[in-house]
Tab-separated table of N, CA and C in Angstrom:
chain	number	residue	atom	x	y	z
A	127	UNK	N	128.061	119.621	86.260
A	127	UNK	CA	127.014	119.644	87.040
A	127	UNK	C	127.263	120.005	88.190
A	128	UNK	N	126.791	121.152	88.861
A	128	UNK	CA	127.139	121.715	90.224
A	128	UNK	C	126.752	120.913	90.977
A	129	UNK	N	127.255	121.209	92.615
A	129	UNK	CA	126.391	120.453	93.695
A	129	UNK	C	125.026	120.796	93.760
A	130	UNK	N	125.026	121.803	93.589
A	130	UNK	CA	123.504	122.289	93.748
A	130	UNK	C	122.648	121.243	92.888
A	131	UNK	N	122.900	121.872	91.983
A	131	UNK	CA	122.096	120.605	90.770
A	131	UNK	C	122.031	119.097	91.310
A	132	UNK	N	123.176	118.401	91.466
A	132	UNK	CA	122.900	117.298	92.087
A	132	UNK	C	122.320	117.039	93.391
A	133	UNK	N	122.672	117.817	94.107
A	133	UNK	CA	121.935	117.530	95.445
A	133	UNK	C	120.282	117.505	94.886
A	134	UNK	N	119.732	118.770	93.808
A	134	UNK	CA	118.427	118.677	93.795
A	134	UNK	C	117.843	117.363	93.084
A	135	UNK	N	119.119	117.005	92.247
A	135	UNK	CA	118.659	115.800	90.829
A	135	UNK	C	118.538	114.670	91.691
A	136	UNK	N	119.512	114.261	93.167
A	136	UNK	CA	119.342	113.262	93.913
A	136	UNK	C	117.849	113.234	94.490
A	137	UNK	N	117.889	114.704	95.147
A	137	UNK	CA	116.505	114.723	95.680
A	137	UNK	C	115.011	114.096	94.826
A	138	UNK	N	115.194	114.853	93.678
A	138	UNK	CA	113.851	114.719	92.590
A	138	UNK	C	114.074	113.202	92.519
A	139	UNK	N	115.111	112.442	92.072
A	139	UNK	CA	114.783	111.216	91.723
A	139	UNK	C	114.616	110.388	93.129
A	140	UNK	N	114.730	110.660	94.503
A	140	UNK	CA	113.995	109.762	95.442
A	140	UNK	C	112.932	109.920	95.470
A	141	UNK	N	112.257	111.405	95.579
A	141	UNK	CA	110.834	111.816	96.366
A	141	UNK	C	109.958	112.070	94.981
A	142	UNK	N	110.187	111.985	93.920
A	142	UNK	CA	109.319	112.363	93.069
A	142	UNK	C	108.318	110.921	92.235
A	143	UNK	N	108.402	109.916	92.882
A	143	UNK	CA	107.501	108.834	92.507
A	143	UNK	C	106.646	108.909	93.950
A	144	UNK	N	106.986	109.134	95.059
A	144	UNK	CA	106.225	109.526	95.985
A	144	UNK	C	105.347	110.675	96.023
A	145	UNK	N	105.799	111.803	95.729
A	145	UNK	CA	105.202	112.746	95.995
A	145	UNK	C	104.162	112.543	94.327
A	146	UNK	N	104.087	111.962	93.002
A	146	UNK	CA	103.616	111.728	92.440
A	146	UNK	C	101.704	110.873	92.568
A	147	UNK	N	102.266	109.896	93.737
A	147	UNK	CA	101.367	108.923	94.249
A	147	UNK	C	100.270	110.313	94.930
A	148	UNK	N	100.867	110.954	95.806
A	148	UNK	CA	100.280	111.873	96.832
A	148	UNK	C	99.485	112.523	95.386
A	149	UNK	N	100.050	113.003	94.243
A	149	UNK	CA	99.364	114.157	93.228
A	149	UNK	C	98.178	113.308	92.938
A	150	UNK	N	98.538	112.082	92.810
A	150	UNK	CA	97.636	111.145	91.557
A	150	UNK	C	96.169	111.200	92.899
A	151	UNK	N	96.185	111.159	93.846
A	151	UNK	CA	95.093	111.072	94.884
A	151	UNK	C	94.418	112.402	95.139
A	152	UNK	N	95.315	113.496	94.975
A	152	UNK	CA	94.467	114.766	94.970
A	152	UNK	C	93.908	114.830	93.763
A	153	UNK	N	94.461	114.603	92.534
A	153	UNK	CA	93.571	114.852	91.102
A	153	UNK	C	92.846	113.967	90.339
A	154	UNK	N	93.059	112.747	90.956
A	154	UNK	CA	92.499	111.435	90.194
A	154	UNK	C	92.899	111.416	88.756
A	155	UNK	N	94.193	111.725	87.929
A	155	UNK	CA	94.399	111.694	86.900
A	155	UNK	C	96.212	111.387	86.783
A	156	UNK	N	96.753	110.547	86.361
A	156	UNK	CA	98.041	109.983	86.124
A	156	UNK	C	98.897	111.179	85.913
A	157	UNK	N	98.426	111.764	84.414
A	157	UNK	CA	98.981	112.896	83.955
A	157	UNK	C	98.975	114.141	84.359
A	158	UNK	N	97.683	114.957	84.884
A	158	UNK	CA	97.782	115.585	85.739
A	158	UNK	C	98.422	115.949	86.978
A	159	UNK	N	98.892	114.403	87.383
A	159	UNK	CA	99.785	114.409	89.139
A	159	UNK	C	101.010	114.787	88.415
A	160	UNK	N	101.507	114.371	87.027
A	160	UNK	CA	102.962	114.314	86.895
A	160	UNK	C	103.147	115.673	86.563
A	161	UNK	N	102.055	116.740	86.098
A	161	UNK	CA	101.946	117.541	85.971
A	161	UNK	C	102.470	118.753	87.089
A	162	UNK	N	101.388	118.383	88.000
A	162	UNK	CA	101.464	119.164	89.322
A	162	UNK	C	103.020	118.757	90.267
A	163	UNK	N	103.418	117.665	90.159
A	163	UNK	CA	104.875	117.289	90.462
A	163	UNK	C	105.920	118.150	90.115
A	164	UNK	N	105.879	118.413	88.567
A	164	UNK	CA	106.843	118.711	87.793
A	164	UNK	C	106.551	120.444	88.199
A	165	UNK	N	105.396	121.045	88.295
A	165	UNK	CA	105.126	121.927	88.662
A	165	UNK	C	106.032	122.608	90.161
A	166	UNK	N	105.819	121.488	90.685
A	166	UNK	CA	105.848	121.905	92.379
A	166	UNK	C	107.550	121.375	92.671
A	167	UNK	N	107.659	120.872	91.511
A	167	UNK	CA	110.003	120.554	91.922
A	167	UNK	C	109.922	121.615	91.054
A	168	UNK	N	109.786	122.441	90.056
A	168	UNK	CA	110.196	123.852	89.045
A	168	UNK	C	110.126	124.661	90.278
A	169	UNK	N	108.844	124.528	91.052
A	169	UNK	CA	108.851	125.898	92.331
A	169	UNK	C	110.032	125.634	93.323
A	170	UNK	N	110.327	124.280	93.514
A	170	UNK	CA	110.952	124.466	94.836
A	170	UNK	C	112.722	124.326	94.392
A	171	UNK	N	112.780	124.191	93.306
A	171	UNK	CA	114.458	124.238	92.293
A	171	UNK	C	114.551	125.818	92.400
A	172	UNK	N	113.291	126.850	92.334
A	172	UNK	CA	113.295	128.226	92.275
A	172	UNK	C	114.048	128.920	93.617
A	173	UNK	N	113.775	127.809	94.419
A	173	UNK	CA	113.982	128.372	96.328
A	173	UNK	C	115.066	127.613	96.623
A	174	UNK	N	115.807	126.074	95.948
A	174	UNK	CA	116.552	125.310	96.351
A	174	UNK	C	117.900	125.782	97.518
A	175	UNK	N	118.259	127.477	97.159
A	175	UNK	CA	119.555	127.660	97.744
A	175	UNK	C	118.878	128.179	99.215
A	176	UNK	N	117.526	128.417	99.088
A	176	UNK	CA	116.872	129.341	100.341
A	176	UNK	C	116.500	128.444	101.143
A	177	UNK	N	116.282	127.126	101.104
A	177	UNK	CA	115.612	126.115	101.969
A	177	UNK	C	116.410	125.658	102.937
A	178	UNK	N	116.791	126.452	104.128
A	178	UNK	CA	117.732	125.819	104.988
A	178	UNK	C	117.929	124.486	105.766
A	179	UNK	N	116.600	123.753	105.823
A	179	UNK	CA	116.571	122.684	106.666
A	179	UNK	C	116.384	121.555	105.482
A	180	UNK	N	117.081	120.705	105.302
A	180	UNK	CA	117.174	119.744	104.304
A	180	UNK	C	116.210	118.661	105.137
A	181	UNK	N	116.265	118.748	106.519
A	181	UNK	CA	115.743	117.730	106.767
A	181	UNK	C	113.654	117.697	106.499
A	182	UNK	N	113.715	119.048	106.381
A	182	UNK	CA	112.146	119.461	106.120
A	182	UNK	C	111.655	119.220	104.859
A	183	UNK	N	112.396	118.934	103.790
A	183	UNK	CA	112.384	119.065	102.396
A	183	UNK	C	110.860	118.026	102.037
A	184	UNK	N	110.933	117.126	102.786
A	184	UNK	CA	109.347	116.559	102.122
A	184	UNK	C	107.973	117.155	102.589
A	185	UNK	N	108.104	117.851	104.006
A	185	UNK	CA	107.095	118.556	104.170
A	185	UNK	C	106.898	120.156	102.991
A	186	UNK	N	108.026	120.279	102.751
A	186	UNK	CA	107.716	121.571	101.969
A	186	UNK	C	107.632	121.213	100.809
A	187	UNK	N	108.263	120.437	100.050
A	187	UNK	CA	107.660	120.072	98.981
A	187	UNK	C	106.245	119.552	98.824
A	188	UNK	N	105.759	118.806	99.883
A	188	UNK	CA	104.305	118.315	99.735
A	188	UNK	C	103.758	119.854	99.846
A	189	UNK	N	103.677	120.239	100.641
A	189	UNK	CA	103.369	121.627	100.884
A	189	UNK	C	103.172	122.516	99.103
A	190	UNK	N	104.338	122.810	98.464
A	190	UNK	CA	104.068	123.006	97.124
A	190	UNK	C	102.971	122.608	96.659
A	191	UNK	N	103.135	120.978	96.847
A	191	UNK	CA	102.353	120.538	95.600
A	191	UNK	C	100.654	120.551	95.729
A	192	UNK	N	100.462	120.342	97.389
A	192	UNK	CA	99.129	120.715	97.522
A	192	UNK	C	98.353	121.894	97.175
A	193	UNK	N	99.376	123.140	97.652
A	193	UNK	CA	98.561	124.403	97.293
A	193	UNK	C	98.769	124.541	95.824
A	194	UNK	N	99.854	124.169	94.908
A	194	UNK	CA	99.615	123.950	93.454
A	194	UNK	C	98.322	123.616	92.768
A	195	UNK	N	98.021	122.524	93.325
A	195	UNK	CA	97.038	121.687	93.392
A	195	UNK	C	95.460	122.689	93.361
A	196	UNK	N	95.610	123.381	94.793
A	196	UNK	CA	94.475	123.983	95.085
A	196	UNK	C	94.544	125.273	94.157
A	197	UNK	N	95.694	126.212	93.900
A	197	UNK	CA	95.395	127.312	93.111
A	197	UNK	C	94.853	126.864	91.520
A	198	UNK	N	95.057	125.996	91.542
A	198	UNK	CA	95.018	125.219	89.611
A	198	UNK	C	93.473	125.054	89.719
A	199	UNK	N	93.268	124.350	90.786
A	199	UNK	CA	91.524	123.903	90.496
A	199	UNK	C	90.968	125.112	90.998
A	200	UNK	N	91.046	125.975	92.129
A	200	UNK	CA	90.377	127.275	92.010
A	200	UNK	C	90.037	128.146	91.029
A	201	UNK	N	91.223	127.910	89.752
A	201	UNK	CA	91.181	128.904	88.787
A	201	UNK	C	90.237	128.147	87.547
A	202	UNK	N	90.346	126.801	87.791
A	202	UNK	CA	89.631	125.980	86.835
A	202	UNK	C	90.261	125.827	86.003
A	203	UNK	N	91.458	125.489	86.031
A	203	UNK	CA	92.737	125.394	84.691
A	203	UNK	C	92.124	124.036	84.391
A	204	UNK	N	92.136	123.093	85.086
A	204	UNK	CA	91.639	121.593	84.769
A	204	UNK	C	90.185	121.447	84.581
A	205	UNK	N	89.471	121.116	83.561
A	205	UNK	CA	88.041	120.820	83.512
A	205	UNK	C	87.741	119.773	83.747
A	206	UNK	N	87.228	118.741	84.624
A	206	UNK	CA	86.353	117.539	85.078
A	206	UNK	C	85.706	117.021	83.880
A	207	UNK	N	86.285	115.659	83.478
A	207	UNK	CA	84.715	115.332	82.565
A	207	UNK	C	83.784	114.664	83.644
A	208	UNK	N	82.239	114.923	83.390
A	208	UNK	CA	81.026	114.158	84.479
A	208	UNK	C	80.820	112.982	83.486
A	209	UNK	N	80.451	111.698	84.324
A	209	UNK	CA	79.805	110.695	83.656
A	209	UNK	C	78.501	111.373	83.429
A	210	UNK	N	77.788	111.039	82.482
A	210	UNK	CA	76.377	111.273	82.198
A	210	UNK	C	75.479	109.998	82.370
A	211	UNK	N	76.133	108.758	81.985
A	211	UNK	CA	75.354	107.813	81.731
A	211	UNK	C	75.795	106.675	82.569
A	212	UNK	N	74.852	105.981	83.182
A	212	UNK	CA	75.102	104.722	83.963
A	212	UNK	C	75.566	103.662	83.274
A	213	UNK	N	76.999	103.257	83.167
A	213	UNK	CA	77.761	102.268	82.598
A	213	UNK	C	77.075	101.056	82.401
A	214	UNK	N	75.795	100.602	83.477
A	214	UNK	CA	74.680	99.123	83.168
A	214	UNK	C	75.722	98.635	84.741
A	215	UNK	N	75.604	97.228	84.170
A	215	UNK	CA	75.944	96.383	85.458
A	215	UNK	C	76.776	96.302	86.062
A	216	UNK	N	76.535	96.308	87.725
A	216	UNK	CA	77.921	97.003	88.223
A	216	UNK	C	77.913	95.651	89.291
A	217	UNK	N	79.214	95.178	89.675
A	217	UNK	CA	79.691	94.099	89.841
A	217	UNK	C	79.618	94.625	91.687
A	218	UNK	N	79.397	93.554	92.631
A	218	UNK	CA	79.544	94.119	94.036
A	218	UNK	C	80.887	93.804	94.118
A	219	UNK	N	81.296	94.958	94.450
A	219	UNK	CA	82.605	95.522	95.225
A	219	UNK	C	82.912	93.964	96.479
A	220	UNK	N	84.343	93.272	96.366
A	220	UNK	CA	84.305	92.826	97.508
A	220	UNK	C	85.586	93.577	98.349
A	221	UNK	N	85.507	92.896	99.588
A	221	UNK	CA	86.492	93.937	100.625
A	221	UNK	C	88.027	93.741	100.238
A	222	UNK	N	88.656	94.715	100.046
A	222	UNK	CA	89.710	94.965	99.667
A	222	UNK	C	89.913	94.378	98.127
A	223	UNK	N	89.572	94.433	97.187
A	223	UNK	CA	89.689	93.978	95.816
A	223	UNK	C	89.971	95.195	95.351
A	224	UNK	N	90.620	94.852	94.097
A	224	UNK	CA	91.067	96.272	93.352
A	224	UNK	C	89.764	97.050	92.529
A	225	UNK	N	88.514	96.216	92.335
A	225	UNK	CA	87.813	97.022	92.259
A	225	UNK	C	86.916	98.014	93.389
A	226	UNK	N	87.116	97.799	94.958
A	226	UNK	CA	86.847	98.372	95.461
A	226	UNK	C	87.978	99.527	95.657
A	227	UNK	N	89.184	99.174	95.063
A	227	UNK	CA	90.101	100.770	95.170
A	227	UNK	C	89.323	101.452	94.155
A	228	UNK	N	89.370	101.058	92.822
A	228	UNK	CA	88.802	101.690	91.707
A	228	UNK	C	87.469	102.632	92.390
A	229	UNK	N	86.599	102.114	92.533
A	229	UNK	CA	85.771	102.445	93.416
A	229	UNK	C	85.841	103.925	94.340
A	230	UNK	N	86.983	103.603	95.188
A	230	UNK	CA	87.218	104.600	96.386
A	230	UNK	C	87.564	105.720	95.440
A	231	UNK	N	89.018	105.429	94.442
A	231	UNK	CA	89.624	106.640	93.651
A	231	UNK	C	88.472	107.162	92.698
A	232	UNK	N	87.369	106.468	92.310
A	232	UNK	CA	86.356	107.376	91.437
A	232	UNK	C	85.893	108.452	92.476
A	233	UNK	N	85.064	108.021	93.881
A	233	UNK	CA	84.708	109.011	94.493
A	233	UNK	C	85.746	109.972	94.908
A	234	UNK	N	86.991	109.672	95.457
A	234	UNK	CA	87.477	110.283	95.900
A	234	UNK	C	87.655	111.652	95.009
A	235	UNK	N	87.655	111.362	93.435
A	235	UNK	CA	87.867	112.344	92.643
A	235	UNK	C	86.690	113.162	92.590
A	236	UNK	N	85.459	112.672	92.948
A	236	UNK	CA	84.164	113.779	93.147
A	236	UNK	C	84.619	114.729	94.561
A	237	UNK	N	85.206	114.130	95.447
A	237	UNK	CA	84.872	115.158	96.518
A	237	UNK	C	85.727	116.462	96.209
A	238	UNK	N	85.177	117.908	96.697
A	238	UNK	CA	85.501	119.121	96.391
A	238	UNK	C	87.117	118.722	96.664
A	239	UNK	N	87.908	119.889	96.114
A	239	UNK	CA	89.300	119.669	95.946
A	239	UNK	C	89.809	120.186	97.355
A	240	UNK	N	89.471	120.979	98.313
A	240	UNK	CA	90.133	121.187	99.547
A	240	UNK	C	89.589	120.171	100.553
A	241	UNK	N	88.525	119.726	100.378
A	241	UNK	CA	87.913	118.193	101.153
A	241	UNK	C	88.911	117.377	100.828
A	242	UNK	N	89.512	116.808	99.452
A	242	UNK	CA	90.067	115.872	98.838
A	242	UNK	C	91.913	116.068	99.890
A	243	UNK	N	91.970	117.102	99.810
A	243	UNK	CA	93.382	117.876	99.830
A	243	UNK	C	93.469	117.231	101.434
A	244	UNK	N	92.310	117.658	102.340
A	244	UNK	CA	92.389	117.244	103.956
A	244	UNK	C	92.740	115.871	103.974
A	245	UNK	N	91.933	115.161	103.152
A	245	UNK	CA	91.726	113.704	103.458
A	245	UNK	C	92.778	112.952	103.043
A	246	UNK	N	93.675	113.713	101.891
A	246	UNK	CA	94.686	112.566	100.924
A	246	UNK	C	95.843	112.858	102.388
A	247	UNK	N	96.173	114.350	102.901
A	247	UNK	CA	97.111	114.563	103.773
A	247	UNK	C	96.827	114.035	105.153
A	248	UNK	N	95.845	113.979	105.730
A	248	UNK	CA	95.834	112.970	106.912
A	248	UNK	C	95.721	111.850	106.848
A	249	UNK	N	94.725	111.108	105.766
A	249	UNK	CA	94.852	109.458	105.715
A	249	UNK	C	95.670	108.787	104.801
A	250	UNK	N	95.747	109.582	103.569
A	250	UNK	CA	96.861	108.834	102.905
A	250	UNK	C	98.371	109.180	103.355
A	251	UNK	N	99.315	110.103	103.305
A	251	UNK	CA	100.223	110.792	103.839
A	251	UNK	C	100.358	110.765	105.520
A	252	UNK	N	99.485	110.487	106.318
A	252	UNK	CA	99.294	110.205	107.674
A	252	UNK	C	99.741	111.249	108.774
A	253	UNK	N	99.477	112.916	107.977
A	253	UNK	CA	100.112	113.881	108.609
A	253	UNK	C	99.156	114.689	109.677
A	254	UNK	N	99.808	114.566	110.937
A	254	UNK	CA	98.943	115.272	111.795
A	254	UNK	C	98.166	116.221	111.784
A	255	UNK	N	97.273	116.881	112.638
A	255	UNK	CA	96.567	117.811	112.280
A	255	UNK	C	96.894	119.197	112.063
A	256	UNK	N	98.120	119.760	112.775
A	256	UNK	CA	99.022	120.419	112.303
A	256	UNK	C	99.451	120.488	111.569
A	257	UNK	N	99.787	119.586	111.182
A	257	UNK	CA	101.244	119.305	109.730
A	257	UNK	C	100.239	119.967	108.493
A	258	UNK	N	98.698	119.081	108.693
A	258	UNK	CA	97.838	119.403	107.200
A	258	UNK	C	97.407	120.892	107.158
A	259	UNK	N	97.458	121.021	108.466
A	259	UNK	CA	96.743	122.713	108.460
A	259	UNK	C	97.777	123.587	108.224
A	260	UNK	N	99.529	123.749	108.740
A	260	UNK	CA	100.192	124.298	107.904
A	260	UNK	C	100.480	124.054	106.377
A	261	UNK	N	100.290	122.939	105.702
A	261	UNK	CA	100.746	122.622	104.475
A	261	UNK	C	99.308	122.866	103.395
A	262	UNK	N	98.037	123.058	103.861
A	262	UNK	CA	97.069	123.777	103.574
A	262	UNK	C	96.865	125.152	103.818
A	263	UNK	N	97.655	125.897	104.408
A	263	UNK	CA	97.577	127.188	104.791
A	263	UNK	C	96.275	127.558	105.394
A	264	UNK	N	96.175	126.802	106.122
A	264	UNK	CA	94.504	127.234	106.990
A	264	UNK	C	94.611	126.548	108.390
A	265	UNK	N	93.499	127.097	108.950
A	265	UNK	CA	93.650	126.608	110.687
A	265	UNK	C	93.026	125.266	110.692
A	266	UNK	N	93.615	124.935	112.067
A	266	UNK	CA	93.317	123.398	112.287
A	266	UNK	C	91.864	122.751	111.979
A	267	UNK	N	90.871	123.849	112.617
A	267	UNK	CA	89.661	123.648	113.021
A	267	UNK	C	88.870	123.223	111.524
A	268	UNK	N	89.819	124.061	110.480
A	268	UNK	CA	89.214	124.152	108.840
A	268	UNK	C	89.603	122.689	108.541
A	269	UNK	N	90.764	122.184	108.996
A	269	UNK	CA	90.909	120.868	108.538
A	269	UNK	C	90.103	120.027	109.191
A	270	UNK	N	90.155	120.145	110.307
A	270	UNK	CA	88.679	118.725	110.860
A	270	UNK	C	87.341	119.009	110.081
A	271	UNK	N	87.111	120.255	109.788
A	271	UNK	CA	85.866	120.455	109.186
A	271	UNK	C	86.117	119.830	107.679
A	272	UNK	N	86.990	120.249	107.031
A	272	UNK	CA	87.481	119.646	105.888
A	272	UNK	C	87.276	118.353	105.331
A	273	UNK	N	87.825	117.777	106.648
A	273	UNK	CA	88.198	116.118	106.459
A	273	UNK	C	86.694	115.362	106.741
A	274	UNK	N	86.136	116.100	107.873
A	274	UNK	CA	84.857	115.364	107.945
A	274	UNK	C	83.825	115.432	107.161
A	275	UNK	N	83.812	116.651	106.567
A	275	UNK	CA	82.709	117.107	105.286
A	275	UNK	C	83.647	115.974	104.328
A	276	UNK	N	84.324	115.818	103.768
A	276	UNK	CA	85.018	114.849	102.525
A	276	UNK	C	84.747	113.553	103.038
A	277	UNK	N	84.750	112.769	104.116
A	277	UNK	CA	84.573	111.642	104.858
A	277	UNK	C	83.030	111.486	104.629
A	278	UNK	N	81.877	112.498	104.951
A	278	UNK	CA	80.756	112.039	104.556
A	278	UNK	C	80.526	112.140	103.100
A	279	UNK	N	81.149	112.657	102.328
A	279	UNK	CA	80.998	113.281	100.700
A	279	UNK	C	81.434	111.724	100.465
A	280	UNK	N	82.616	110.912	100.850
A	280	UNK	CA	83.093	110.032	100.449
A	280	UNK	C	81.763	108.528	100.811
A	281	UNK	N	81.672	108.757	102.084
A	281	UNK	CA	80.474	107.781	102.587
A	281	UNK	C	79.269	107.876	101.376
A	282	UNK	N	78.651	108.771	101.158
A	282	UNK	CA	77.769	108.998	100.398
A	282	UNK	C	78.231	108.538	98.849
A	283	UNK	N	79.227	108.234	98.366
A	283	UNK	CA	79.573	108.254	97.219
A	283	UNK	C	79.950	106.577	96.900
A	284	UNK	N	80.300	106.102	98.273
A	284	UNK	CA	80.790	104.715	98.473
A	284	UNK	C	79.937	103.846	99.218
A	285	UNK	N	78.400	103.947	99.210
A	285	UNK	CA	77.827	103.281	100.092
A	285	UNK	C	78.143	101.924	100.246
A	286	UNK	N	78.400	101.232	99.424
A	286	UNK	CA	78.591	99.706	99.322
A	286	UNK	C	79.761	99.327	100.365
A	287	UNK	N	80.998	100.384	100.186
A	287	UNK	CA	82.273	100.177	101.146
A	287	UNK	C	82.120	100.543	102.220
A	288	UNK	N	80.735	100.914	103.057
A	288	UNK	CA	80.790	101.027	104.164
A	288	UNK	C	80.219	100.266	105.004
A	289	UNK	N	80.862	99.316	105.694
A	289	UNK	CA	80.002	98.365	106.327
A	289	UNK	C	79.888	98.515	107.855
């Protein structure tokens, strides 16, 4: 194994789990998240020799991941299932419970892709406004509006969690 491949394999081993978590928050499906991470790392591998600043690899990889997600969403590559029937009784969610998390994740999956990306990058990945704009390939104003609309959508989808 060459030094290049060893370096890449080490980076993949260290960061793929974290990137998978981000991908899951973007798409709401663990299998699709794995596909997104795999695609992102394949794209990264292709340019591995050209990535000069190794200290910025996480940001660059995250940018590839988010853009891959947005591209696939725009193309309609993945079709979302929609729930057509009310599942019946709803337990009242408790603050900080597993149920809250599941409700929030289901609601996040229903937020439009660009809004979801803005929310995940700003509030899950804790990126600055500037970093989020760079990763999403848009202006800071767009990030602000997408995040605000995404939060409004989440509040509408999860009224019991907003107290």
